mmCIF file of C-alpha atoms in Angstrom:
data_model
loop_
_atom_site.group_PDB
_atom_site.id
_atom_site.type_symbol
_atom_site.label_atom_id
_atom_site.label_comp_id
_atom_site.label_asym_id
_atom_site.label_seq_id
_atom_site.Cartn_x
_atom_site.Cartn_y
_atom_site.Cartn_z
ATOM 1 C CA UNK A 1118 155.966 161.730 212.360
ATOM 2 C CA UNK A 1119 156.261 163.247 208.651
ATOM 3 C CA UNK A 1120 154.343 162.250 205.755
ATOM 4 C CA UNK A 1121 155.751 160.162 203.345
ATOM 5 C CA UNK A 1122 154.315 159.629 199.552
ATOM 6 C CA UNK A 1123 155.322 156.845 197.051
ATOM 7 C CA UNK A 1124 157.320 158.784 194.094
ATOM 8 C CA UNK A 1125 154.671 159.037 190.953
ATOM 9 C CA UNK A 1126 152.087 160.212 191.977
ATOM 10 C CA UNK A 1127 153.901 162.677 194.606
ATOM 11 C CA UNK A 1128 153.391 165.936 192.459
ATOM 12 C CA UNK A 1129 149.520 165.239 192.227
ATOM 13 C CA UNK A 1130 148.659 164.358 195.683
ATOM 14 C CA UNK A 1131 150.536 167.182 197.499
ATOM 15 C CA UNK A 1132 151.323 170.042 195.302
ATOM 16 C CA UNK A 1133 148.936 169.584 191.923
ATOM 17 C CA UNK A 1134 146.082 171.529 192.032
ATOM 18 C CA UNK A 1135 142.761 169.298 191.993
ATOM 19 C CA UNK A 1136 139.178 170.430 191.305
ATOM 20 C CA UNK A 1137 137.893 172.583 194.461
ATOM 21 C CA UNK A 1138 134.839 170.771 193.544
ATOM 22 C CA UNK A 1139 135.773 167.272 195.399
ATOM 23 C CA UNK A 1140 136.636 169.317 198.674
ATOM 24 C CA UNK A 1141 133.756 169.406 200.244
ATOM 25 C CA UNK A 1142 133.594 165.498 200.119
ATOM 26 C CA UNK A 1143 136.875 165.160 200.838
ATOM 27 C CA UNK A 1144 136.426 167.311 203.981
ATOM 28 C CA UNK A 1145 133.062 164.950 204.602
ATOM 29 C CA UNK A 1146 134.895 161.883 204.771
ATOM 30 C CA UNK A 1147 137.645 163.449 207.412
ATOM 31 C CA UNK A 1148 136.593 165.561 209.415
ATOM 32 C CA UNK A 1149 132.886 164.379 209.389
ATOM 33 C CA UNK A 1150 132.919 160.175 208.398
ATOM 34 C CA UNK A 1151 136.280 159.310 210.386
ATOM 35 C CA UNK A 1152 136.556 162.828 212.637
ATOM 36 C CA UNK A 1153 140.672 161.939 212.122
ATOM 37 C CA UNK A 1154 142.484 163.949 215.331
ATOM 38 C CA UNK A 1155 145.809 165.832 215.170
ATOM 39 C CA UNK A 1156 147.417 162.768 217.018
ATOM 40 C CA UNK A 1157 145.890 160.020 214.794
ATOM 41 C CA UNK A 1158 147.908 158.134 212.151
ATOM 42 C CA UNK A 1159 146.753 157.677 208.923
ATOM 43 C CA UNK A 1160 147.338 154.715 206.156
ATOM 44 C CA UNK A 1161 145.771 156.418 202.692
ATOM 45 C CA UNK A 1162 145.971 153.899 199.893
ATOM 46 C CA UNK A 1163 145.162 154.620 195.999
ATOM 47 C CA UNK A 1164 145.764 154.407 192.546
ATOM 48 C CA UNK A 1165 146.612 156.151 189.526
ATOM 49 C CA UNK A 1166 142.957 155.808 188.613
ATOM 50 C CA UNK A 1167 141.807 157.944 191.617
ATOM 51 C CA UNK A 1168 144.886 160.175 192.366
ATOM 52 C CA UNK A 1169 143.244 163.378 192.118
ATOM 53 C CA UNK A 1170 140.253 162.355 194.403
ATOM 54 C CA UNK A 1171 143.277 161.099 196.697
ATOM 55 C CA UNK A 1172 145.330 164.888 196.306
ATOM 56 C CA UNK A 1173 141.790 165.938 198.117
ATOM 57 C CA UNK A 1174 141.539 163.723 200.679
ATOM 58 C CA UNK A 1175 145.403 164.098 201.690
ATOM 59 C CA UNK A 1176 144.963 167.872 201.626
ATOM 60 C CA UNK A 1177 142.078 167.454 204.200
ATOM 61 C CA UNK A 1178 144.447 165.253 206.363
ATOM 62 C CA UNK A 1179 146.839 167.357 206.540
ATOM 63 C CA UNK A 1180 144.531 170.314 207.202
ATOM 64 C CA UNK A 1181 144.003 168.810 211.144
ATOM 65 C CA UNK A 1182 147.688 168.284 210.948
ATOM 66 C CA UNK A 1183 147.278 164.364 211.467
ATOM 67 C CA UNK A 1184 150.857 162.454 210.251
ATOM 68 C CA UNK A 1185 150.190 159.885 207.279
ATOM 69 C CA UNK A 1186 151.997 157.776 204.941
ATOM 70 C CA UNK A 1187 149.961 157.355 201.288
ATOM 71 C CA UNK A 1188 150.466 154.330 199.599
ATOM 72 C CA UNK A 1189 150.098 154.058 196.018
ATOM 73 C CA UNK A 1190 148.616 150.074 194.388
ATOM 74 C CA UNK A 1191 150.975 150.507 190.787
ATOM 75 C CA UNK A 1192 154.181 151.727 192.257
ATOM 76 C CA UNK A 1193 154.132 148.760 194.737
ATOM 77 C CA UNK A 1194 152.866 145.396 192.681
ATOM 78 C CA UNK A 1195 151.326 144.898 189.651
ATOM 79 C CA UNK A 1196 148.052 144.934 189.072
ATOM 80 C CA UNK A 1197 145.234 143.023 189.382
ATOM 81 C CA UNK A 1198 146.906 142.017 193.152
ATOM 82 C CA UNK A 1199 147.264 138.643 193.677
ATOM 83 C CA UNK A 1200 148.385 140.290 197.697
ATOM 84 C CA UNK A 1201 148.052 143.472 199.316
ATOM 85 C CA UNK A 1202 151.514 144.658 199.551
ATOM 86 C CA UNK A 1203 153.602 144.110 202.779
ATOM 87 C CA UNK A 1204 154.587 147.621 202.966
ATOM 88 C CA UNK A 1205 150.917 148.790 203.009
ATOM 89 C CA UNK A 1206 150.121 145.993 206.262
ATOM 90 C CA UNK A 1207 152.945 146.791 208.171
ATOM 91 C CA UNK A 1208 151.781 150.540 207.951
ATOM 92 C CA UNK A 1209 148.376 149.740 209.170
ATOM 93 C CA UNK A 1210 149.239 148.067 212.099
ATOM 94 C CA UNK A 1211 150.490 151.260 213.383
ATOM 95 C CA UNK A 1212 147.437 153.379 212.388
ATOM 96 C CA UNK A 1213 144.313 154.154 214.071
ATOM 97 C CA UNK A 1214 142.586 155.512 210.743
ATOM 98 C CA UNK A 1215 142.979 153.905 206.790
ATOM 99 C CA UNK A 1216 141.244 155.012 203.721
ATOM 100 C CA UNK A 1217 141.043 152.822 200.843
ATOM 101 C CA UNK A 1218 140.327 154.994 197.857
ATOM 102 C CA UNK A 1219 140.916 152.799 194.573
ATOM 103 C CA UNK A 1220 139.473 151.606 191.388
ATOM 104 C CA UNK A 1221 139.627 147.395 191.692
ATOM 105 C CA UNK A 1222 140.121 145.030 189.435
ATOM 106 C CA UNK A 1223 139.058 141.489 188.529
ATOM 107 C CA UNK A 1224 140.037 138.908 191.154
ATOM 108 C CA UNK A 1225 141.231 141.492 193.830
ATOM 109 C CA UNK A 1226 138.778 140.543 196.602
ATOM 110 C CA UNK A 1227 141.510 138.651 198.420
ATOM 111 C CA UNK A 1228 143.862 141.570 199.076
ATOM 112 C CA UNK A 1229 140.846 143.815 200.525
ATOM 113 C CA UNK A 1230 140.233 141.192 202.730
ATOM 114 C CA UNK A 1231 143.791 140.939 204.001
ATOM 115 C CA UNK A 1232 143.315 144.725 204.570
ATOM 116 C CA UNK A 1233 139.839 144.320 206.472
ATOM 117 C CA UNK A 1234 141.263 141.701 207.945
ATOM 118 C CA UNK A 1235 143.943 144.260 209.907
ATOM 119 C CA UNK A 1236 141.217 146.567 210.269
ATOM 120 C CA UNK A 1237 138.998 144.548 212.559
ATOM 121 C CA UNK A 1238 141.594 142.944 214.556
ATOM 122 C CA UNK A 1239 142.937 146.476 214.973
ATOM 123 C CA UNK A 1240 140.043 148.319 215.180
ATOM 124 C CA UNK A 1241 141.258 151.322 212.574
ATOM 125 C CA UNK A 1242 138.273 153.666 211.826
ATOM 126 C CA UNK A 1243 138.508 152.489 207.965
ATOM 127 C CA UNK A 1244 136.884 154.193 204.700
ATOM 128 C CA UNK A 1245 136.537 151.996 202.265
ATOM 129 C CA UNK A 1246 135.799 153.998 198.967
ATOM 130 C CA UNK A 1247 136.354 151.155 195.958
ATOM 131 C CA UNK A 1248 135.718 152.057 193.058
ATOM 132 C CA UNK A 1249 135.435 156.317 193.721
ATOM 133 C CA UNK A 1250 134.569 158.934 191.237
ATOM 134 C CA UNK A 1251 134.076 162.647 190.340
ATOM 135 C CA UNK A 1252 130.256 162.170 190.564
ATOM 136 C CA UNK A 1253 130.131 160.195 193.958
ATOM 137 C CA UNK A 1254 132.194 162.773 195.324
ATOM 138 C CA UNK A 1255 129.427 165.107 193.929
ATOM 139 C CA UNK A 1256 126.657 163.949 194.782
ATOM 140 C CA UNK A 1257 126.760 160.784 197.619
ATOM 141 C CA UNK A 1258 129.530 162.203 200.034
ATOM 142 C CA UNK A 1259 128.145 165.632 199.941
ATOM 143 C CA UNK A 1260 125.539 163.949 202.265
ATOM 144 C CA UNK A 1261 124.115 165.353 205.544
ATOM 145 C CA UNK A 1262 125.864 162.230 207.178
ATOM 146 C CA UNK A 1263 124.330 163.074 210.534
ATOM 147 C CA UNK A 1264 120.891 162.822 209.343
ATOM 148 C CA UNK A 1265 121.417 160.044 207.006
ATOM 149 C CA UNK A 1266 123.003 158.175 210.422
ATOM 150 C CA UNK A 1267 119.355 159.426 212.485
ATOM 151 C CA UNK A 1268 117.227 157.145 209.714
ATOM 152 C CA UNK A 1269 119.989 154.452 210.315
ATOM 153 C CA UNK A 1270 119.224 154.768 213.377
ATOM 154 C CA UNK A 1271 115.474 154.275 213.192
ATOM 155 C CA UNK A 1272 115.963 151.750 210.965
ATOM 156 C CA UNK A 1273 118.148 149.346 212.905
ATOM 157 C CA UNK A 1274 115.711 150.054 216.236
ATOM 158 C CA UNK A 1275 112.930 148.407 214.018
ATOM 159 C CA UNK A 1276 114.738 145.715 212.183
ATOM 160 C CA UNK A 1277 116.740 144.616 215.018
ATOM 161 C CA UNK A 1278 114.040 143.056 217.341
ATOM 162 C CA UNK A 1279 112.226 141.719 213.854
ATOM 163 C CA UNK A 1280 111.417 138.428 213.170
ATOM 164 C CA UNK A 1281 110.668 138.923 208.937
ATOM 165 C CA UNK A 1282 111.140 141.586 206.753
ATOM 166 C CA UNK A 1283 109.334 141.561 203.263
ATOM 167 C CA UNK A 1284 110.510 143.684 200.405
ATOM 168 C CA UNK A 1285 108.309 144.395 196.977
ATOM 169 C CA UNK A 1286 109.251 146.269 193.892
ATOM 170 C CA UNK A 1287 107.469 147.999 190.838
ATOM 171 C CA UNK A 1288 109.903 145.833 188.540
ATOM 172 C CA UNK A 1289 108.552 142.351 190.357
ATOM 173 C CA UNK A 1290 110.558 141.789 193.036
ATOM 174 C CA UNK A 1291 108.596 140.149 196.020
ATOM 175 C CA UNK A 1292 111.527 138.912 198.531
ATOM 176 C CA UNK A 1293 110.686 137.535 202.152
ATOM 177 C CA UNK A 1294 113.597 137.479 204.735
ATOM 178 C CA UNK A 1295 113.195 135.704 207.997
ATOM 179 C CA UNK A 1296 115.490 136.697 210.533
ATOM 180 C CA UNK A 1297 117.767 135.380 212.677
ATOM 181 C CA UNK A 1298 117.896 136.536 216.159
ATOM 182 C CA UNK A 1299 121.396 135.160 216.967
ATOM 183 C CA UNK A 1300 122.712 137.661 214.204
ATOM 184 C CA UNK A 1301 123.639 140.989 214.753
ATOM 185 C CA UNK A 1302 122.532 143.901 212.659
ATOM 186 C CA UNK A 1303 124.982 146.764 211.608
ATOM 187 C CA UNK A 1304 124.210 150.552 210.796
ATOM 188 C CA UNK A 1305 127.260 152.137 207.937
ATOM 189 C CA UNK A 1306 125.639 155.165 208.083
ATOM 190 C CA UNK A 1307 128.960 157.077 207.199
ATOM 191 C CA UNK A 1308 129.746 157.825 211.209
ATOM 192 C CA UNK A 1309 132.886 154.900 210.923
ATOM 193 C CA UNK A 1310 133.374 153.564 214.591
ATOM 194 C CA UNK A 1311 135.890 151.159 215.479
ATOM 195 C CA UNK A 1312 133.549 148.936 215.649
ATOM 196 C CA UNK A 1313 132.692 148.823 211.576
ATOM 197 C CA UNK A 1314 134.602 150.009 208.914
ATOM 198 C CA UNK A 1315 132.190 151.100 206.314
ATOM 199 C CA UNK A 1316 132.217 152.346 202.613
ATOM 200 C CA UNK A 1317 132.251 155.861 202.139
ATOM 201 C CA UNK A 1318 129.044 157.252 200.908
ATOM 202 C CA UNK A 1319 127.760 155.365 204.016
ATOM 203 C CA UNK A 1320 124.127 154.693 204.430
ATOM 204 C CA UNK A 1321 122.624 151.258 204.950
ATOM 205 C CA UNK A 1322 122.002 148.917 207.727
ATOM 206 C CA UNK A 1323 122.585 145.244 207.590
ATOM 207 C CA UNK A 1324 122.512 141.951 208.850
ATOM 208 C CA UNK A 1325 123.108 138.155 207.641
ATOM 209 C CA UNK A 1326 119.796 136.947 207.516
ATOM 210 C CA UNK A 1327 118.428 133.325 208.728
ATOM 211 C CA UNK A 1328 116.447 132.469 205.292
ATOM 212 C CA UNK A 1329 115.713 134.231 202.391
ATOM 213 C CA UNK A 1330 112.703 133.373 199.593
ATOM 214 C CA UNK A 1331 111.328 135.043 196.537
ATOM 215 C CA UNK A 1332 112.700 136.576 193.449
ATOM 216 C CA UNK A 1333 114.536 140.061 193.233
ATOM 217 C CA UNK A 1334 114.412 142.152 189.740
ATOM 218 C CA UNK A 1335 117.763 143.359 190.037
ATOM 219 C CA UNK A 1336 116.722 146.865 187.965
ATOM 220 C CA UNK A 1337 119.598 148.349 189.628
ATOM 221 C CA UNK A 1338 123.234 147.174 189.554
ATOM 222 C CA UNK A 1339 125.371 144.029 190.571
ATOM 223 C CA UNK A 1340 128.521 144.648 192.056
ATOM 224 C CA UNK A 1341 132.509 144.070 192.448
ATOM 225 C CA UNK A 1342 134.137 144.076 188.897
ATOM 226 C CA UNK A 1343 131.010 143.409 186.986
ATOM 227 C CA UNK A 1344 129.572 146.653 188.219
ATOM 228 C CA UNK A 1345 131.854 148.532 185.726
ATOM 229 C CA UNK A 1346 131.209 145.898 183.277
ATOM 230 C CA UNK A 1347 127.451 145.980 183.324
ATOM 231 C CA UNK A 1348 126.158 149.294 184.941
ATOM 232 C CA UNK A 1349 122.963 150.286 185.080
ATOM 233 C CA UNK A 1350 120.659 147.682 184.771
ATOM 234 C CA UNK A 1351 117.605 149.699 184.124
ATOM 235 C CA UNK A 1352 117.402 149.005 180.680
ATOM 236 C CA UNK A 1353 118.309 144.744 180.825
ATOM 237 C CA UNK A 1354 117.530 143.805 184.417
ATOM 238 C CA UNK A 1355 119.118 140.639 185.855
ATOM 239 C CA UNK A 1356 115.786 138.473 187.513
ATOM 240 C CA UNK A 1357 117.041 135.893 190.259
ATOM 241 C CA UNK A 1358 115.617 133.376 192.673
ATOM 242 C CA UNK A 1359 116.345 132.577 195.557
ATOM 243 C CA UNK A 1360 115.065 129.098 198.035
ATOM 244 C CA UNK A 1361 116.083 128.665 201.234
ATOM 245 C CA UNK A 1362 118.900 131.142 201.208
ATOM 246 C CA UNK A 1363 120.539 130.038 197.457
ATOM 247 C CA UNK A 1364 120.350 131.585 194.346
ATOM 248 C CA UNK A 1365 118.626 128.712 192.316
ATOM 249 C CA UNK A 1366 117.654 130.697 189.205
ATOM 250 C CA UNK A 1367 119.174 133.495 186.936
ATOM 251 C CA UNK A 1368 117.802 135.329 184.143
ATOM 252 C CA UNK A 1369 118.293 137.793 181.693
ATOM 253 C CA UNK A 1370 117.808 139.396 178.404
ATOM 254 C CA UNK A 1371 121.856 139.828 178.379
ATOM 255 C CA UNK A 1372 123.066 136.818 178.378
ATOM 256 C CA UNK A 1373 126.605 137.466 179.594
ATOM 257 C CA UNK A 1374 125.390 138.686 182.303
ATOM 258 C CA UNK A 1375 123.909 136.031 182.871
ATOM 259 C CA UNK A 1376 126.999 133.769 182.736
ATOM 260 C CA UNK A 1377 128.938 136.109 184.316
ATOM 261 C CA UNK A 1378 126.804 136.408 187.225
ATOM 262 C CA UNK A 1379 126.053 132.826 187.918
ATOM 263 C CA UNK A 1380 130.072 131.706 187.496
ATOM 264 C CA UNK A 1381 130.988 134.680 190.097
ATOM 265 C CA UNK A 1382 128.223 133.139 192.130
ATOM 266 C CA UNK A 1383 129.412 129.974 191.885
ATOM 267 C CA UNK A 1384 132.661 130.135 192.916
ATOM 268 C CA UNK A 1385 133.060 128.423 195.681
ATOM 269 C CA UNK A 1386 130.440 126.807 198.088
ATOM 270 C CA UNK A 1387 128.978 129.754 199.615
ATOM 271 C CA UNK A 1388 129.019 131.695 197.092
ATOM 272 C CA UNK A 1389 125.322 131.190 196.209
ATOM 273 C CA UNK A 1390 124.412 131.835 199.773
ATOM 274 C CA UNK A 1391 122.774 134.590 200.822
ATOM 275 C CA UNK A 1392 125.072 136.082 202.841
ATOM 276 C CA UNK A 1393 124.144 140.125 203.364
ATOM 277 C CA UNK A 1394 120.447 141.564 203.819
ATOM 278 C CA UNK A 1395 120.638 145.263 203.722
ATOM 279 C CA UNK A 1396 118.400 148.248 203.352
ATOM 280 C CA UNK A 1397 120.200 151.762 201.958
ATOM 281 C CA UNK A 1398 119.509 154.455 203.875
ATOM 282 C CA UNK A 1399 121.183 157.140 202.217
ATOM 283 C CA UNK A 1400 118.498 159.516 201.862
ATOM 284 C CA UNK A 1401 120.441 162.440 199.756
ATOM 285 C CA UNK A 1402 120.917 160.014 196.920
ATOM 286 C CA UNK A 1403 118.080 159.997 194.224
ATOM 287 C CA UNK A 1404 119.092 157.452 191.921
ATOM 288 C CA UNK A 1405 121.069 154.306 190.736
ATOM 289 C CA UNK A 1406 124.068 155.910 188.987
ATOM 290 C CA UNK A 1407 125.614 152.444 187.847
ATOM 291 C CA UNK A 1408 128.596 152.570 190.602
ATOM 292 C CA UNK A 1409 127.531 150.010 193.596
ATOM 293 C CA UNK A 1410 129.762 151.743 195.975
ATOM 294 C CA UNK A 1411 126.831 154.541 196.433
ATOM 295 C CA UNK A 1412 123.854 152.724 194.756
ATOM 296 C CA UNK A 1413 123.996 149.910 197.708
ATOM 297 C CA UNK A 1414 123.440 153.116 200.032
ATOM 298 C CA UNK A 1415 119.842 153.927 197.808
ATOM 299 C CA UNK A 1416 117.072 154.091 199.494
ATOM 300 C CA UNK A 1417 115.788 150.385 199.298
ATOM 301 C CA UNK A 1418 116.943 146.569 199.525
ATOM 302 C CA UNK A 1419 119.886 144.830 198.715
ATOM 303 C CA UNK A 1420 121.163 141.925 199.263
ATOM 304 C CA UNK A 1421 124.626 140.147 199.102
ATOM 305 C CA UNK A 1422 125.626 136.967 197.764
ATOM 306 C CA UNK A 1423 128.738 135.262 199.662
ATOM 307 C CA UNK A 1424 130.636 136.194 202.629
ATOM 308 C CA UNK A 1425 128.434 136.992 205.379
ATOM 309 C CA UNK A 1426 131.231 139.179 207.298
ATOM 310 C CA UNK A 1427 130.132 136.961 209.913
ATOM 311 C CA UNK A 1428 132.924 138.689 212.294
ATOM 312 C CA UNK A 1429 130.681 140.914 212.654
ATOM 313 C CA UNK A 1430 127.265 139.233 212.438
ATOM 314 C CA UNK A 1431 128.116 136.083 214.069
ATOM 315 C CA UNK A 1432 127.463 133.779 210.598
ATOM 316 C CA UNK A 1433 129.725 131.179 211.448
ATOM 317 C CA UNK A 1434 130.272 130.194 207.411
ATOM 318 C CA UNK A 1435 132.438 131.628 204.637
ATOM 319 C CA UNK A 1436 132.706 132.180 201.640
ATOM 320 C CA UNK A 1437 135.836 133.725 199.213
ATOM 321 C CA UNK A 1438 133.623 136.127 197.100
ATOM 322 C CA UNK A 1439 130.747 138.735 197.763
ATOM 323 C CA UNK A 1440 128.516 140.197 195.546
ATOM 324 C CA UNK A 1441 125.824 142.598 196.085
ATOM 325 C CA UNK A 1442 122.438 143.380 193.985
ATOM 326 C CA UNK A 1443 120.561 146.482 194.076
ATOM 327 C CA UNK A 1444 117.002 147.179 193.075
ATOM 328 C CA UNK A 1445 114.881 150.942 192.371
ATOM 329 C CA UNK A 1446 111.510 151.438 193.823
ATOM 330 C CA UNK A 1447 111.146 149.036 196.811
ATOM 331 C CA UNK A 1448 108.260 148.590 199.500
ATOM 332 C CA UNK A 1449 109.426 147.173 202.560
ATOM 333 C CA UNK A 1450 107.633 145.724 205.349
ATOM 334 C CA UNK A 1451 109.289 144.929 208.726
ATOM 335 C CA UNK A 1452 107.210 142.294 211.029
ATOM 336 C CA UNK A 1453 104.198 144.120 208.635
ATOM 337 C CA UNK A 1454 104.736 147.755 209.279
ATOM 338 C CA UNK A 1455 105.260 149.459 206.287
ATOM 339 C CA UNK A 1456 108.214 151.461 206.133
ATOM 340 C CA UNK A 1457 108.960 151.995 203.035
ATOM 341 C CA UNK A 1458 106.846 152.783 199.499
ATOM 342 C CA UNK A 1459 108.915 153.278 196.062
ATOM 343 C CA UNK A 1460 111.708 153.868 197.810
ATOM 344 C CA UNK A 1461 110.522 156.269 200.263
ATOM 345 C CA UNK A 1462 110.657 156.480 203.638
ATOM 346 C CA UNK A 1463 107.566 156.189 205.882
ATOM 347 C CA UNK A 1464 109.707 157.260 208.698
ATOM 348 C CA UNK A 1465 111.098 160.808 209.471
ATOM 349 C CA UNK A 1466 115.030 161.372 209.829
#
């Protein structure tokens, strides 16, 4: 099976020369993240935003000779998507591997879930890398993947038999999570399985959790669009509350922040719920760089409001939006053993 790239961006993702500098990230994510074999199809799909972190990635593809087809968002549908395009799922159902590399927009959400939605009933090993830059590609998927999956690893033995986790932070968060046992806990440490897709940097483990309590300093970053909006939040930090699993308070020096945060939040009926309790486990990265797709993977908590990707934890609710929040500097006790302090481990890779 041959290859076959959409027309613009053609030139830049086979034959234009890109900076060597995002190969060995590039070379991470496929030979490393997704391990893609010589006999594997592969669905890449981008945008003019990312096409020269794309022209990497496909020249990594075709380095283990694996046939693909790239996809490019612009030259299929306009954008912000109100659908993935047909083209794109009718690809996928034929692949065993897809990477997602792409800058979203406002009001997208629904198209990536019609993508995940193909990747779970199919089972494609699936890297999904919204939102993708020169300095994530420099710094979070240079990782040492198979270490950052041994702390996963630790991590998930201890939090999955846990009945509460508590999480503190030097900005004021003090956040108590009890657990349910009937959910399942995930590790994205970067190894993608057809079991998970995960985000490329990898690096956290997760579950849906039974109740959550306390307030969270969000010192960090919120995500989907109103990461880019926002960024860092070092400076104006976003404080919220949460009772018995919903966000009942929000507060913050920026106002429309704010707003924006509690209309995205309230959305639809779930979208106040506490849907995703994570802690990052990506160990190479240092900081919060103002891009959630690596600063969820920080050492620390996070948690998600909405969707509870309950087809994989077994939370048998929905919701149409997800958000996550992200915090520096955590302390985190599981069933009172102290694993973390400021954000470091306790426990060895």
């Amino acid at each position: 099976m041959g290859s076959r790239v959409t027309p613009i961006l053609a030139e830049s993702l086979k034959n234009r020369p890109f900076d060597p500098e995002l190969t060995p990230g590039a070379r991470n994510a496929v030979r490393t993240c997704l391990r893609i074999q010589p006999e594997e199809k592969v669905t890449i799909i981008t945008d003019h935003a990312c096409g020269e972190i794309a022209a990497s990635i496909v020249k990594e593809v075709e380095a283990v000779r694996a046939p693909f087809h790239v996809f490019v968002l612009e030259d299929l549908a306009p954008r912000p998507l109100t659908a993935l395009p047909a083209e794109i799922l009718e690809d996928m159902e034929t692949s065993q591997v897809s990477i997602f590399a792409v800058q979203v927009q406002a009001n997208e959400l629904r198209s990536r879930m019609q993508m995940t939605e193909v990747v779970n009933r199919r089972r494609i090993r699936h890297a999904h890398m919204v939102n993708i830059n020169r300095q994530i590609m420099l710094e979070g998927m240079r990782a040492d993947f198979l270490k950052v999956d041994r702390i996963s690893a630790k991590v998930l033995d201890l939090v999955s038999v846990a009945k509460q986790i508590r999480a503190k932070s030097a900005a004021g968060s003090d956040l108590v999570a009890d657990l349910e046992p009937s959910y399942r806990w995930l590790k994205t440490s970067g190894l993608i399985s057809p079991d998970k897709w995960g985000n490329l940097p990898g690096g956290e483990v997760f579950t849906t959790p039974g109740e959550v309590n306390g307030t969270f300093v969000i010192d960090g970053v919120v995500g989907d669009y109103l990461c880019a909006k926002f960024g860092d939040l070092k400076e104006t930090p976003l404080t919220i509350r949460v009772k018995a699993n919903r966000l009942t308070e929000v507060h913050s020096d920026n106002k429309e922040l704010e707003q924006d945060f509690w209309a995205y939040t309230h959305t639809d009926e779930n979208s106040d719920r506490v849907g995703e309790f994570a802690i990052g486990t990506n160990i190479e990265v240092k900081d919060v760089i103002g891009h959630i797709l690596q600063d969820e993977k920080f050492p620390g908590i996070h948690i998600a409001f909405g969707n509870p990707y309950g087809e994989h934890t077994g939370a048998e609710w929905y919701s149409s939006t997800h958000i996550d929040v992200v915090g520096r500097r955590f302390d985190i006790w599981v069933d009172g053993n102290h694993i973390m302090r400021e954000g470091k481990f306790l426990i060895e890779a």
